[in-house]
Coordinates of C-alpha atoms in Angstrom, one line a residue:
X255 CA 41.2 46.6 39.7
X256 CA 42.1 48.6 36.7
X257 CA 39.4 49.6 34.1
X258 CA 41.0 47.3 31.5
X259 CA 40.8 44.3 33.7
X260 CA 37.1 45.0 34.6
X261 CA 36.2 45.5 31.0
X262 CA 38.0 42.2 30.1
X263 CA 36.1 40.3 32.8
X264 CA 32.7 41.8 31.7
X265 CA 33.5 41.0 28.0
X266 CA 34.3 37.5 29.0
X267 CA 31.1 37.1 30.8
X268 CA 29.1 38.6 27.9
X269 CA 30.6 35.9 25.6
X270 CA 29.7 33.0 28.1
X271 CA 26.3 34.0 29.4
X272 CA 23.0 34.4 27.7
X273 CA 21.6 37.8 27.1
X274 CA 19.2 37.4 30.0
X275 CA 21.8 36.1 32.3
X276 CA 24.1 38.9 31.5
X277 CA 21.4 41.6 31.8
X278 CA 20.4 40.2 35.3
X279 CA 24.0 40.2 36.4
X280 CA 24.5 43.8 35.3
X281 CA 21.2 44.8 37.0
X282 CA 22.2 43.2 40.3
X283 CA 25.8 44.7 39.9
X284 CA 24.3 48.1 39.5
X285 CA 22.0 47.6 42.4
X286 CA 25.0 46.6 44.7
X287 CA 27.0 49.6 43.4
X288 CA 24.1 52.0 43.9
X289 CA 23.6 50.5 47.6
X290 CA 27.3 50.7 48.5
X291 CA 27.4 54.3 47.2
X292 CA 24.5 55.2 49.2
X293 CA 25.9 53.7 52.4
X294 CA 29.2 55.4 51.9
X295 CA 27.4 58.8 51.6
X296 CA 25.4 58.1 54.6
X297 CA 28.5 57.2 56.6
X298 CA 30.4 60.3 55.4
X299 CA 27.5 62.6 56.3
X300 CA 27.5 60.9 59.9
X301 CA 31.1 61.6 60.1
X302 CA 30.9 65.2 59.0
X303 CA 27.9 65.7 61.4
X304 CA 30.0 64.3 64.3
X305 CA 33.1 66.4 63.4
X306 CA 31.3 69.7 63.1
X307 CA 31.8 71.9 66.2
X308 CA 28.8 72.2 68.3
X309 CA 27.4 75.8 68.9
X310 CA 27.5 76.7 72.4
X311 CA 24.3 78.1 73.8
X312 CA 24.4 81.7 74.7
X313 CA 24.7 82.3 78.5
X314 CA 22.3 85.1 79.6
X315 CA 23.7 87.4 82.3
X316 CA 22.0 87.1 85.7
X317 CA 20.0 90.2 86.4

């Protein structure tokens, strides 16, 4: 989606919904975006952790 299309959709919704309905929609949308962002950050952190080389434990010489 382009920014222009999103802006057009939101403007259209603002014209058709009451202020309370629009505010509730925007709050729900912001919550979903925040949740999706957090999930993506968590998944990226898990991938980075998995892909990091593991440190080998030092082998002590036998005496």
